[in-house]
JSON list of C-alpha atoms in Angstrom, two decimals:
[
{"chain": "A", "resi": 227, "resn": "UNK", "atom": "CA", "xyz": [-9.81, -21.42, -1.92]},
{"chain": "A", "resi": 228, "resn": "UNK", "atom": "CA", "xyz": [-10.00, -25.11, -1.04]},
{"chain": "A", "resi": 229, "resn": "UNK", "atom": "CA", "xyz": [-8.20, -26.08, -4.24]},
{"chain": "A", "resi": 230, "resn": "UNK", "atom": "CA", "xyz": [-5.38, -23.66, -3.48]},
{"chain": "A", "resi": 231, "resn": "UNK", "atom": "CA", "xyz": [-4.95, -25.07, 0.01]},
{"chain": "A", "resi": 232, "resn": "UNK", "atom": "CA", "xyz": [-5.04, -28.67, -1.20]},
{"chain": "A", "resi": 233, "resn": "UNK", "atom": "CA", "xyz": [-2.64, -27.96, -4.07]},
{"chain": "A", "resi": 234, "resn": "UNK", "atom": "CA", "xyz": [-0.25, -26.15, -1.73]},
{"chain": "A", "resi": 235, "resn": "UNK", "atom": "CA", "xyz": [-0.17, -29.06, 0.70]},
{"chain": "A", "resi": 236, "resn": "UNK", "atom": "CA", "xyz": [0.50, -31.56, -2.09]},
{"chain": "A", "resi": 237, "resn": "UNK", "atom": "CA", "xyz": [3.26, -29.37, -3.55]},
{"chain": "A", "resi": 238, "resn": "UNK", "atom": "CA", "xyz": [4.91, -28.90, -0.15]},
{"chain": "A", "resi": 239, "resn": "UNK", "atom": "CA", "xyz": [4.82, -32.66, 0.45]},
{"chain": "A", "resi": 240, "resn": "UNK", "atom": "CA", "xyz": [6.54, -33.18, -2.90]},
{"chain": "A", "resi": 241, "resn": "UNK", "atom": "CA", "xyz": [9.20, -30.59, -2.01]},
{"chain": "A", "resi": 242, "resn": "UNK", "atom": "CA", "xyz": [9.89, -32.34, 1.29]},
{"chain": "A", "resi": 243, "resn": "UNK", "atom": "CA", "xyz": [10.19, -35.72, -0.43]},
{"chain": "A", "resi": 244, "resn": "UNK", "atom": "CA", "xyz": [12.61, -34.29, -3.01]},
{"chain": "A", "resi": 245, "resn": "UNK", "atom": "CA", "xyz": [14.85, -32.62, -0.41]},
{"chain": "A", "resi": 246, "resn": "UNK", "atom": "CA", "xyz": [15.04, -35.75, 1.74]},
{"chain": "A", "resi": 247, "resn": "UNK", "atom": "CA", "xyz": [15.80, -38.07, -1.19]},
{"chain": "A", "resi": 248, "resn": "UNK", "atom": "CA", "xyz": [19.56, -37.24, -1.51]},
{"chain": "A", "resi": 249, "resn": "UNK", "atom": "CA", "xyz": [20.10, -38.43, 2.07]},
{"chain": "A", "resi": 250, "resn": "UNK", "atom": "CA", "xyz": [18.88, -41.92, 1.15]},
{"chain": "A", "resi": 251, "resn": "UNK", "atom": "CA", "xyz": [20.49, -44.59, -1.00]},
{"chain": "A", "resi": 252, "resn": "UNK", "atom": "CA", "xyz": [20.16, -44.15, -4.75]},
{"chain": "A", "resi": 253, "resn": "UNK", "atom": "CA", "xyz": [22.17, -46.93, -6.36]},
{"chain": "A", "resi": 254, "resn": "UNK", "atom": "CA", "xyz": [24.14, -49.84, -4.92]},
{"chain": "A", "resi": 255, "resn": "UNK", "atom": "CA", "xyz": [24.16, -48.38, -1.44]},
{"chain": "A", "resi": 256, "resn": "UNK", "atom": "CA", "xyz": [25.45, -44.97, -2.56]},
{"chain": "A", "resi": 257, "resn": "UNK", "atom": "CA", "xyz": [23.47, -42.01, -1.24]},
{"chain": "A", "resi": 258, "resn": "UNK", "atom": "CA", "xyz": [22.30, -39.24, -3.52]},
{"chain": "A", "resi": 259, "resn": "UNK", "atom": "CA", "xyz": [24.42, -36.65, -1.72]},
{"chain": "A", "resi": 260, "resn": "UNK", "atom": "CA", "xyz": [27.54, -38.49, -2.91]},
{"chain": "A", "resi": 261, "resn": "UNK", "atom": "CA", "xyz": [26.83, -37.59, -6.54]},
{"chain": "A", "resi": 262, "resn": "UNK", "atom": "CA", "xyz": [28.18, -34.24, -7.68]},
{"chain": "A", "resi": 263, "resn": "UNK", "atom": "CA", "xyz": [26.06, -31.95, -9.84]},
{"chain": "A", "resi": 264, "resn": "UNK", "atom": "CA", "xyz": [28.85, -31.79, -12.42]},
{"chain": "A", "resi": 265, "resn": "UNK", "atom": "CA", "xyz": [28.75, -35.60, -12.70]},
{"chain": "A", "resi": 266, "resn": "UNK", "atom": "CA", "xyz": [25.28, -35.29, -14.20]},
{"chain": "A", "resi": 267, "resn": "UNK", "atom": "CA", "xyz": [26.77, -33.40, -17.15]},
{"chain": "A", "resi": 268, "resn": "UNK", "atom": "CA", "xyz": [30.25, -34.95, -17.40]},
{"chain": "A", "resi": 269, "resn": "UNK", "atom": "CA", "xyz": [29.56, -38.54, -16.38]},
{"chain": "A", "resi": 270, "resn": "UNK", "atom": "CA", "xyz": [29.25, -40.47, -13.12]},
{"chain": "A", "resi": 271, "resn": "UNK", "atom": "CA", "xyz": [32.51, -41.00, -11.26]},
{"chain": "A", "resi": 272, "resn": "UNK", "atom": "CA", "xyz": [33.48, -42.58, -7.95]},
{"chain": "A", "resi": 273, "resn": "UNK", "atom": "CA", "xyz": [34.56, -39.21, -6.55]},
{"chain": "A", "resi": 274, "resn": "UNK", "atom": "CA", "xyz": [32.78, -38.30, -3.35]},
{"chain": "A", "resi": 275, "resn": "UNK", "atom": "CA", "xyz": [30.85, -35.02, -3.28]},
{"chain": "A", "resi": 276, "resn": "UNK", "atom": "CA", "xyz": [30.15, -32.39, -0.66]},
{"chain": "A", "resi": 277, "resn": "UNK", "atom": "CA", "xyz": [26.58, -31.79, 0.42]},
{"chain": "A", "resi": 278, "resn": "UNK", "atom": "CA", "xyz": [26.26, -28.29, -1.05]},
{"chain": "A", "resi": 279, "resn": "UNK", "atom": "CA", "xyz": [27.66, -29.29, -4.44]},
{"chain": "A", "resi": 280, "resn": "UNK", "atom": "CA", "xyz": [25.78, -32.56, -4.69]},
{"chain": "A", "resi": 281, "resn": "UNK", "atom": "CA", "xyz": [22.47, -33.35, -6.35]},
{"chain": "A", "resi": 282, "resn": "UNK", "atom": "CA", "xyz": [20.85, -31.85, -3.27]},
{"chain": "A", "resi": 283, "resn": "UNK", "atom": "CA", "xyz": [21.55, -28.35, -4.64]},
{"chain": "A", "resi": 284, "resn": "UNK", "atom": "CA", "xyz": [18.95, -28.35, -7.47]},
{"chain": "A", "resi": 285, "resn": "UNK", "atom": "CA", "xyz": [16.45, -30.00, -5.16]},
{"chain": "A", "resi": 286, "resn": "UNK", "atom": "CA", "xyz": [16.86, -27.21, -2.62]},
{"chain": "A", "resi": 287, "resn": "UNK", "atom": "CA", "xyz": [16.31, -24.70, -5.40]},
{"chain": "A", "resi": 288, "resn": "UNK", "atom": "CA", "xyz": [13.12, -26.51, -6.38]},
{"chain": "A", "resi": 289, "resn": "UNK", "atom": "CA", "xyz": [11.91, -26.49, -2.77]},
{"chain": "A", "resi": 290, "resn": "UNK", "atom": "CA", "xyz": [12.40, -22.71, -2.59]},
{"chain": "A", "resi": 291, "resn": "UNK", "atom": "CA", "xyz": [10.42, -22.33, -5.81]},
{"chain": "A", "resi": 292, "resn": "UNK", "atom": "CA", "xyz": [7.59, -24.33, -4.29]},
{"chain": "A", "resi": 293, "resn": "UNK", "atom": "CA", "xyz": [7.53, -22.15, -1.18]},
{"chain": "A", "resi": 294, "resn": "UNK", "atom": "CA", "xyz": [7.50, -18.99, -3.28]},
{"chain": "A", "resi": 295, "resn": "UNK", "atom": "CA", "xyz": [4.77, -20.42, -5.49]},
{"chain": "A", "resi": 296, "resn": "UNK", "atom": "CA", "xyz": [2.61, -21.30, -2.49]},
{"chain": "A", "resi": 297, "resn": "UNK", "atom": "CA", "xyz": [3.02, -17.86, -0.93]},
{"chain": "A", "resi": 298, "resn": "UNK", "atom": "CA", "xyz": [2.31, -16.05, -4.21]},
{"chain": "A", "resi": 299, "resn": "UNK", "atom": "CA", "xyz": [-0.21, -18.68, -5.37]},
{"chain": "A", "resi": 300, "resn": "UNK", "atom": "CA", "xyz": [1.76, -19.10, -8.58]},
{"chain": "A", "resi": 301, "resn": "UNK", "atom": "CA", "xyz": [1.05, -22.33, -10.42]},
{"chain": "A", "resi": 302, "resn": "UNK", "atom": "CA", "xyz": [3.91, -21.63, -12.81]},
{"chain": "A", "resi": 303, "resn": "UNK", "atom": "CA", "xyz": [6.54, -21.56, -10.05]},
{"chain": "A", "resi": 304, "resn": "UNK", "atom": "CA", "xyz": [5.28, -24.82, -8.53]},
{"chain": "A", "resi": 305, "resn": "UNK", "atom": "CA", "xyz": [5.18, -26.57, -11.90]},
{"chain": "A", "resi": 306, "resn": "UNK", "atom": "CA", "xyz": [8.69, -25.33, -12.72]},
{"chain": "A", "resi": 307, "resn": "UNK", "atom": "CA", "xyz": [9.97, -26.78, -9.45]},
{"chain": "A", "resi": 308, "resn": "UNK", "atom": "CA", "xyz": [8.47, -30.15, -10.30]},
{"chain": "A", "resi": 309, "resn": "UNK", "atom": "CA", "xyz": [10.11, -30.11, -13.72]},
{"chain": "A", "resi": 310, "resn": "UNK", "atom": "CA", "xyz": [13.49, -29.28, -12.15]},
{"chain": "A", "resi": 311, "resn": "UNK", "atom": "CA", "xyz": [13.30, -32.27, -9.79]},
{"chain": "A", "resi": 312, "resn": "UNK", "atom": "CA", "xyz": [12.14, -34.67, -12.48]},
{"chain": "A", "resi": 313, "resn": "UNK", "atom": "CA", "xyz": [14.68, -33.35, -14.98]},
{"chain": "A", "resi": 314, "resn": "UNK", "atom": "CA", "xyz": [17.69, -33.80, -12.71]},
{"chain": "A", "resi": 315, "resn": "UNK", "atom": "CA", "xyz": [16.50, -37.20, -11.53]},
{"chain": "A", "resi": 316, "resn": "UNK", "atom": "CA", "xyz": [16.04, -38.50, -15.08]},
{"chain": "A", "resi": 317, "resn": "UNK", "atom": "CA", "xyz": [19.39, -37.00, -16.08]},
{"chain": "A", "resi": 318, "resn": "UNK", "atom": "CA", "xyz": [21.05, -38.88, -13.21]},
{"chain": "A", "resi": 319, "resn": "UNK", "atom": "CA", "xyz": [19.38, -42.11, -14.30]},
{"chain": "A", "resi": 320, "resn": "UNK", "atom": "CA", "xyz": [20.73, -41.64, -17.83]},
{"chain": "A", "resi": 321, "resn": "UNK", "atom": "CA", "xyz": [24.28, -40.98, -16.56]},
{"chain": "A", "resi": 322, "resn": "UNK", "atom": "CA", "xyz": [24.13, -43.85, -14.10]},
{"chain": "A", "resi": 323, "resn": "UNK", "atom": "CA", "xyz": [22.96, -46.22, -16.79]},
{"chain": "A", "resi": 324, "resn": "UNK", "atom": "CA", "xyz": [25.84, -45.13, -19.00]},
{"chain": "A", "resi": 325, "resn": "UNK", "atom": "CA", "xyz": [28.34, -45.67, -16.17]},
{"chain": "A", "resi": 326, "resn": "UNK", "atom": "CA", "xyz": [26.96, -49.06, -15.06]},
{"chain": "A", "resi": 327, "resn": "UNK", "atom": "CA", "xyz": [26.04, -50.33, -18.51]},
{"chain": "A", "resi": 328, "resn": "UNK", "atom": "CA", "xyz": [22.40, -50.77, -17.48]},
{"chain": "A", "resi": 329, "resn": "UNK", "atom": "CA", "xyz": [19.99, -49.86, -14.70]},
{"chain": "A", "resi": 330, "resn": "UNK", "atom": "CA", "xyz": [18.66, -52.61, -12.47]},
{"chain": "A", "resi": 331, "resn": "UNK", "atom": "CA", "xyz": [16.15, -52.68, -9.64]},
{"chain": "A", "resi": 332, "resn": "UNK", "atom": "CA", "xyz": [16.87, -55.09, -6.80]},
{"chain": "A", "resi": 333, "resn": "UNK", "atom": "CA", "xyz": [15.66, -55.58, -3.27]},
{"chain": "A", "resi": 334, "resn": "UNK", "atom": "CA", "xyz": [19.04, -56.74, -1.93]},
{"chain": "A", "resi": 335, "resn": "UNK", "atom": "CA", "xyz": [20.67, -53.30, -2.09]},
{"chain": "A", "resi": 336, "resn": "UNK", "atom": "CA", "xyz": [21.74, -53.57, -5.73]},
{"chain": "A", "resi": 337, "resn": "UNK", "atom": "CA", "xyz": [20.37, -51.30, -8.46]},
{"chain": "A", "resi": 338, "resn": "UNK", "atom": "CA", "xyz": [17.97, -48.43, -8.04]},
{"chain": "A", "resi": 339, "resn": "UNK", "atom": "CA", "xyz": [16.90, -47.80, -4.47]},
{"chain": "A", "resi": 340, "resn": "UNK", "atom": "CA", "xyz": [14.41, -45.78, -2.45]},
{"chain": "A", "resi": 341, "resn": "UNK", "atom": "CA", "xyz": [16.14, -42.41, -2.86]},
{"chain": "A", "resi": 342, "resn": "UNK", "atom": "CA", "xyz": [15.34, -42.34, -6.57]},
{"chain": "A", "resi": 343, "resn": "UNK", "atom": "CA", "xyz": [11.73, -43.23, -5.84]},
{"chain": "A", "resi": 344, "resn": "UNK", "atom": "CA", "xyz": [11.48, -40.36, -3.36]},
{"chain": "A", "resi": 345, "resn": "UNK", "atom": "CA", "xyz": [12.89, -37.91, -5.90]},
{"chain": "A", "resi": 346, "resn": "UNK", "atom": "CA", "xyz": [10.52, -39.02, -8.67]},
{"chain": "A", "resi": 347, "resn": "UNK", "atom": "CA", "xyz": [7.54, -39.00, -6.32]},
{"chain": "A", "resi": 348, "resn": "UNK", "atom": "CA", "xyz": [8.44, -35.49, -5.13]},
{"chain": "A", "resi": 349, "resn": "UNK", "atom": "CA", "xyz": [8.54, -34.13, -8.69]},
{"chain": "A", "resi": 350, "resn": "UNK", "atom": "CA", "xyz": [5.22, -35.76, -9.56]},
{"chain": "A", "resi": 351, "resn": "UNK", "atom": "CA", "xyz": [3.57, -34.38, -6.41]},
{"chain": "A", "resi": 352, "resn": "UNK", "atom": "CA", "xyz": [4.74, -30.88, -7.30]},
{"chain": "A", "resi": 353, "resn": "UNK", "atom": "CA", "xyz": [3.14, -31.13, -10.72]},
{"chain": "A", "resi": 354, "resn": "UNK", "atom": "CA", "xyz": [-0.09, -32.46, -9.21]},
{"chain": "A", "resi": 355, "resn": "UNK", "atom": "CA", "xyz": [-0.08, -29.60, -6.72]},
{"chain": "A", "resi": 356, "resn": "UNK", "atom": "CA", "xyz": [0.33, -27.08, -9.54]},
{"chain": "A", "resi": 357, "resn": "UNK", "atom": "CA", "xyz": [-2.64, -28.63, -11.35]},
{"chain": "A", "resi": 358, "resn": "UNK", "atom": "CA", "xyz": [-4.80, -28.48, -8.23]},
{"chain": "A", "resi": 359, "resn": "UNK", "atom": "CA", "xyz": [-4.05, -24.84, -7.50]},
{"chain": "A", "resi": 360, "resn": "UNK", "atom": "CA", "xyz": [-6.28, -22.25, -9.07]},
{"chain": "A", "resi": 361, "resn": "UNK", "atom": "CA", "xyz": [-3.80, -19.39, -8.88]},
{"chain": "A", "resi": 362, "resn": "UNK", "atom": "CA", "xyz": [-4.55, -15.80, -8.04]},
{"chain": "A", "resi": 363, "resn": "UNK", "atom": "CA", "xyz": [-7.07, -15.10, -10.82]},
{"chain": "A", "resi": 364, "resn": "UNK", "atom": "CA", "xyz": [-5.46, -11.80, -11.76]},
{"chain": "A", "resi": 365, "resn": "UNK", "atom": "CA", "xyz": [-7.80, -11.08, -14.64]},
{"chain": "A", "resi": 366, "resn": "UNK", "atom": "CA", "xyz": [-10.92, -11.40, -12.47]},
{"chain": "A", "resi": 367, "resn": "UNK", "atom": "CA", "xyz": [-9.40, -9.39, -9.63]},
{"chain": "A", "resi": 368, "resn": "UNK", "atom": "CA", "xyz": [-8.28, -6.64, -12.00]},
{"chain": "A", "resi": 369, "resn": "UNK", "atom": "CA", "xyz": [-11.72, -6.38, -13.59]},
{"chain": "A", "resi": 370, "resn": "UNK", "atom": "CA", "xyz": [-13.33, -6.19, -10.14]},
{"chain": "A", "resi": 371, "resn": "UNK", "atom": "CA", "xyz": [-10.99, -3.38, -9.08]},
{"chain": "A", "resi": 372, "resn": "UNK", "atom": "CA", "xyz": [-11.74, -1.45, -12.27]},
{"chain": "A", "resi": 373, "resn": "UNK", "atom": "CA", "xyz": [-15.47, -1.77, -11.68]},
{"chain": "A", "resi": 374, "resn": "UNK", "atom": "CA", "xyz": [-15.06, -0.51, -8.12]},
{"chain": "A", "resi": 375, "resn": "UNK", "atom": "CA", "xyz": [-13.09, 2.53, -9.32]},
{"chain": "A", "resi": 376, "resn": "UNK", "atom": "CA", "xyz": [-15.67, 3.54, -11.93]},
{"chain": "A", "resi": 377, "resn": "UNK", "atom": "CA", "xyz": [-18.00, 6.32, -10.69]},
{"chain": "A", "resi": 378, "resn": "UNK", "atom": "CA", "xyz": [-21.59, 5.18, -10.49]},
{"chain": "A", "resi": 379, "resn": "UNK", "atom": "CA", "xyz": [-24.13, 7.82, -11.54]},
{"chain": "A", "resi": 380, "resn": "UNK", "atom": "CA", "xyz": [-27.32, 7.89, -9.43]},
{"chain": "A", "resi": 381, "resn": "UNK", "atom": "CA", "xyz": [-29.42, 8.18, -12.57]},
{"chain": "A", "resi": 382, "resn": "UNK", "atom": "CA", "xyz": [-28.83, 8.71, -16.23]},
{"chain": "A", "resi": 383, "resn": "UNK", "atom": "CA", "xyz": [-30.19, 11.41, -18.50]},
{"chain": "A", "resi": 384, "resn": "UNK", "atom": "CA", "xyz": [-33.02, 10.20, -20.78]},
{"chain": "A", "resi": 385, "resn": "UNK", "atom": "CA", "xyz": [-32.47, 10.13, -24.55]},
{"chain": "A", "resi": 386, "resn": "UNK", "atom": "CA", "xyz": [-33.67, 13.07, -26.62]},
{"chain": "A", "resi": 387, "resn": "UNK", "atom": "CA", "xyz": [-36.27, 10.98, -28.43]},
{"chain": "A", "resi": 388, "resn": "UNK", "atom": "CA", "xyz": [-37.93, 9.66, -25.29]},
{"chain": "A", "resi": 389, "resn": "UNK", "atom": "CA", "xyz": [-39.95, 11.15, -22.49]},
{"chain": "A", "resi": 390, "resn": "UNK", "atom": "CA", "xyz": [-38.16, 12.71, -19.59]},
{"chain": "A", "resi": 391, "resn": "UNK", "atom": "CA", "xyz": [-37.27, 10.55, -16.62]},
{"chain": "A", "resi": 392, "resn": "UNK", "atom": "CA", "xyz": [-37.72, 13.02, -13.83]},
{"chain": "A", "resi": 393, "resn": "UNK", "atom": "CA", "xyz": [-37.60, 13.12, -10.83]},
{"chain": "A", "resi": 394, "resn": "UNK", "atom": "CA", "xyz": [-34.64, 10.82, -10.15]},
{"chain": "A", "resi": 395, "resn": "UNK", "atom": "CA", "xyz": [-37.01, 8.01, -9.17]},
{"chain": "A", "resi": 396, "resn": "UNK", "atom": "CA", "xyz": [-36.85, 7.04, -12.87]},
{"chain": "A", "resi": 397, "resn": "UNK", "atom": "CA", "xyz": [-40.62, 7.34, -13.13]},
{"chain": "A", "resi": 398, "resn": "UNK", "atom": "CA", "xyz": [-41.61, 8.23, -16.70]},
{"chain": "A", "resi": 399, "resn": "UNK", "atom": "CA", "xyz": [-43.48, 11.45, -17.21]},
{"chain": "A", "resi": 400, "resn": "UNK", "atom": "CA", "xyz": [-44.35, 13.95, -19.90]},
{"chain": "A", "resi": 401, "resn": "UNK", "atom": "CA", "xyz": [-41.73, 16.33, -21.05]},
{"chain": "A", "resi": 402, "resn": "UNK", "atom": "CA", "xyz": [-41.76, 19.74, -19.34]},
{"chain": "A", "resi": 403, "resn": "UNK", "atom": "CA", "xyz": [-41.38, 21.42, -22.71]},
{"chain": "A", "resi": 404, "resn": "UNK", "atom": "CA", "xyz": [-42.17, 20.21, -26.18]},
{"chain": "A", "resi": 405, "resn": "UNK", "atom": "CA", "xyz": [-40.32, 22.84, -28.16]},
{"chain": "A", "resi": 406, "resn": "UNK", "atom": "CA", "xyz": [-36.85, 21.91, -29.38]},
{"chain": "A", "resi": 407, "resn": "UNK", "atom": "CA", "xyz": [-35.73, 25.45, -28.56]},
{"chain": "A", "resi": 408, "resn": "UNK", "atom": "CA", "xyz": [-34.81, 26.52, -25.06]},
{"chain": "A", "resi": 409, "resn": "UNK", "atom": "CA", "xyz": [-37.42, 28.32, -23.00]},
{"chain": "A", "resi": 410, "resn": "UNK", "atom": "CA", "xyz": [-37.15, 32.13, -22.93]},
{"chain": "A", "resi": 411, "resn": "UNK", "atom": "CA", "xyz": [-35.65, 33.54, -19.82]},
{"chain": "A", "resi": 412, "resn": "UNK", "atom": "CA", "xyz": [-37.73, 35.89, -17.66]},
{"chain": "A", "resi": 413, "resn": "UNK", "atom": "CA", "xyz": [-36.29, 39.34, -17.10]},
{"chain": "A", "resi": 414, "resn": "UNK", "atom": "CA", "xyz": [-35.08, 39.68, -13.54]},
{"chain": "A", "resi": 415, "resn": "UNK", "atom": "CA", "xyz": [-37.06, 41.99, -11.24]},
{"chain": "A", "resi": 416, "resn": "UNK", "atom": "CA", "xyz": [-35.35, 45.38, -10.85]},
{"chain": "A", "resi": 417, "resn": "UNK", "atom": "CA", "xyz": [-37.89, 47.21, -8.67]},
{"chain": "A", "resi": 418, "resn": "UNK", "atom": "CA", "xyz": [-40.85, 49.54, -9.39]},
{"chain": "A", "resi": 419, "resn": "UNK", "atom": "CA", "xyz": [-40.87, 51.77, -12.42]},
{"chain": "A", "resi": 420, "resn": "UNK", "atom": "CA", "xyz": [-40.06, 55.28, -11.31]},
{"chain": "A", "resi": 421, "resn": "UNK", "atom": "CA", "xyz": [-42.04, 56.78, -14.23]},
{"chain": "A", "resi": 422, "resn": "UNK", "atom": "CA", "xyz": [-45.25, 54.86, -13.43]},
{"chain": "A", "resi": 423, "resn": "UNK", "atom": "CA", "xyz": [-47.53, 57.00, -11.19]},
{"chain": "A", "resi": 424, "resn": "UNK", "atom": "CA", "xyz": [-49.16, 53.84, -9.85]},
{"chain": "A", "resi": 425, "resn": "UNK", "atom": "CA", "xyz": [-45.98, 52.70, -8.24]},
{"chain": "A", "resi": 426, "resn": "UNK", "atom": "CA", "xyz": [-44.46, 56.12, -7.46]},
{"chain": "A", "resi": 427, "resn": "UNK", "atom": "CA", "xyz": [-44.64, 56.79, -3.71]},
{"chain": "A", "resi": 428, "resn": "UNK", "atom": "CA", "xyz": [-41.94, 59.37, -3.26]},
{"chain": "A", "resi": 429, "resn": "UNK", "atom": "CA", "xyz": [-41.27, 62.84, -4.69]},
{"chain": "A", "resi": 430, "resn": "UNK", "atom": "CA", "xyz": [-39.65, 62.97, -8.06]},
{"chain": "A", "resi": 431, "resn": "UNK", "atom": "CA", "xyz": [-37.58, 65.59, -9.70]},
{"chain": "A", "resi": 432, "resn": "UNK", "atom": "CA", "xyz": [-39.66, 68.04, -11.77]},
{"chain": "A", "resi": 433, "resn": "UNK", "atom": "CA", "xyz": [-39.81, 67.19, -15.42]},
{"chain": "A", "resi": 434, "resn": "UNK", "atom": "CA", "xyz": [-38.08, 69.36, -17.97]},
{"chain": "A", "resi": 435, "resn": "UNK", "atom": "CA", "xyz": [-39.81, 72.71, -18.51]},
{"chain": "A", "resi": 436, "resn": "UNK", "atom": "CA", "xyz": [-41.11, 72.91, -14.95]},
{"chain": "A", "resi": 437, "resn": "UNK", "atom": "CA", "xyz": [-37.88, 73.64, -13.21]},
{"chain": "A", "resi": 438, "resn": "UNK", "atom": "CA", "xyz": [-38.23, 75.66, -10.03]},
{"chain": "A", "resi": 439, "resn": "UNK", "atom": "CA", "xyz": [-41.81, 74.46, -9.30]},
{"chain": "A", "resi": 440, "resn": "UNK", "atom": "CA", "xyz": [-41.88, 74.08, -5.51]},
{"chain": "A", "resi": 441, "resn": "UNK", "atom": "CA", "xyz": [-45.12, 72.18, -5.45]},
{"chain": "A", "resi": 442, "resn": "UNK", "atom": "CA", "xyz": [-45.09, 68.58, -4.50]},
{"chain": "A", "resi": 443, "resn": "UNK", "atom": "CA", "xyz": [-46.87, 66.60, -7.23]},
{"chain": "A", "resi": 444, "resn": "UNK", "atom": "CA", "xyz": [-47.76, 63.86, -4.77]},
{"chain": "A", "resi": 445, "resn": "UNK", "atom": "CA", "xyz": [-48.60, 65.96, -1.68]},
{"chain": "A", "resi": 446, "resn": "UNK", "atom": "CA", "xyz": [-49.77, 69.41, -2.96]},
{"chain": "A", "resi": 447, "resn": "UNK", "atom": "CA", "xyz": [-49.86, 72.26, -0.46]},
{"chain": "A", "resi": 448, "resn": "UNK", "atom": "CA", "xyz": [-53.19, 72.92, 1.24]},
{"chain": "A", "resi": 449, "resn": "UNK", "atom": "CA", "xyz": [-54.80, 76.22, 1.98]},
{"chain": "A", "resi": 450, "resn": "UNK", "atom": "CA", "xyz": [-54.38, 77.23, 5.62]},
{"chain": "A", "resi": 451, "resn": "UNK", "atom": "CA", "xyz": [-57.60, 77.53, 7.62]}
]
């Protein structure tokens, strides 16, 4: 977290330095905004340039990349922005050296000036910021989300070759049955047997061969007094 914050601040400082550099002098008192982007590919000329078509344009693009990289915590976007700034600055130096015959550094306003230093420093700061950032850690976050989605069983079934682990307190105990075959099921209770005289408490139909017998086998008639 601290590395991301520190890297973001360094990268944003580099973006600000790069965007401000075209408004300062680059060479012999000529500001960076006076150089057209097409001059970097076709050769430096004395033609003045508009602000939106000057060297400021790629620097603005790099600054937007830095902002997007900071918001998304993308080290790749921040590093790419730094490479864009350094690439265009070095390309300008090559073209300016070809146009002037050589590059000089002077303190009296001749040669390379502070605008170039700001652009180079901005690109370097962006790269340093990308190195300091740790990124989003997508692999770790994805693995954590997958672990959270996995159902967690309260207890696992014991292996067949080990003692049972029951109750769910995971305390080992002896197996409830030692036979490899399932225990026989007990027949469900269906009530008393109607043919058993010990459980018969109500009159029954007369058995075959004794049809029409009015006597009650359970409560026989008694002689009147």
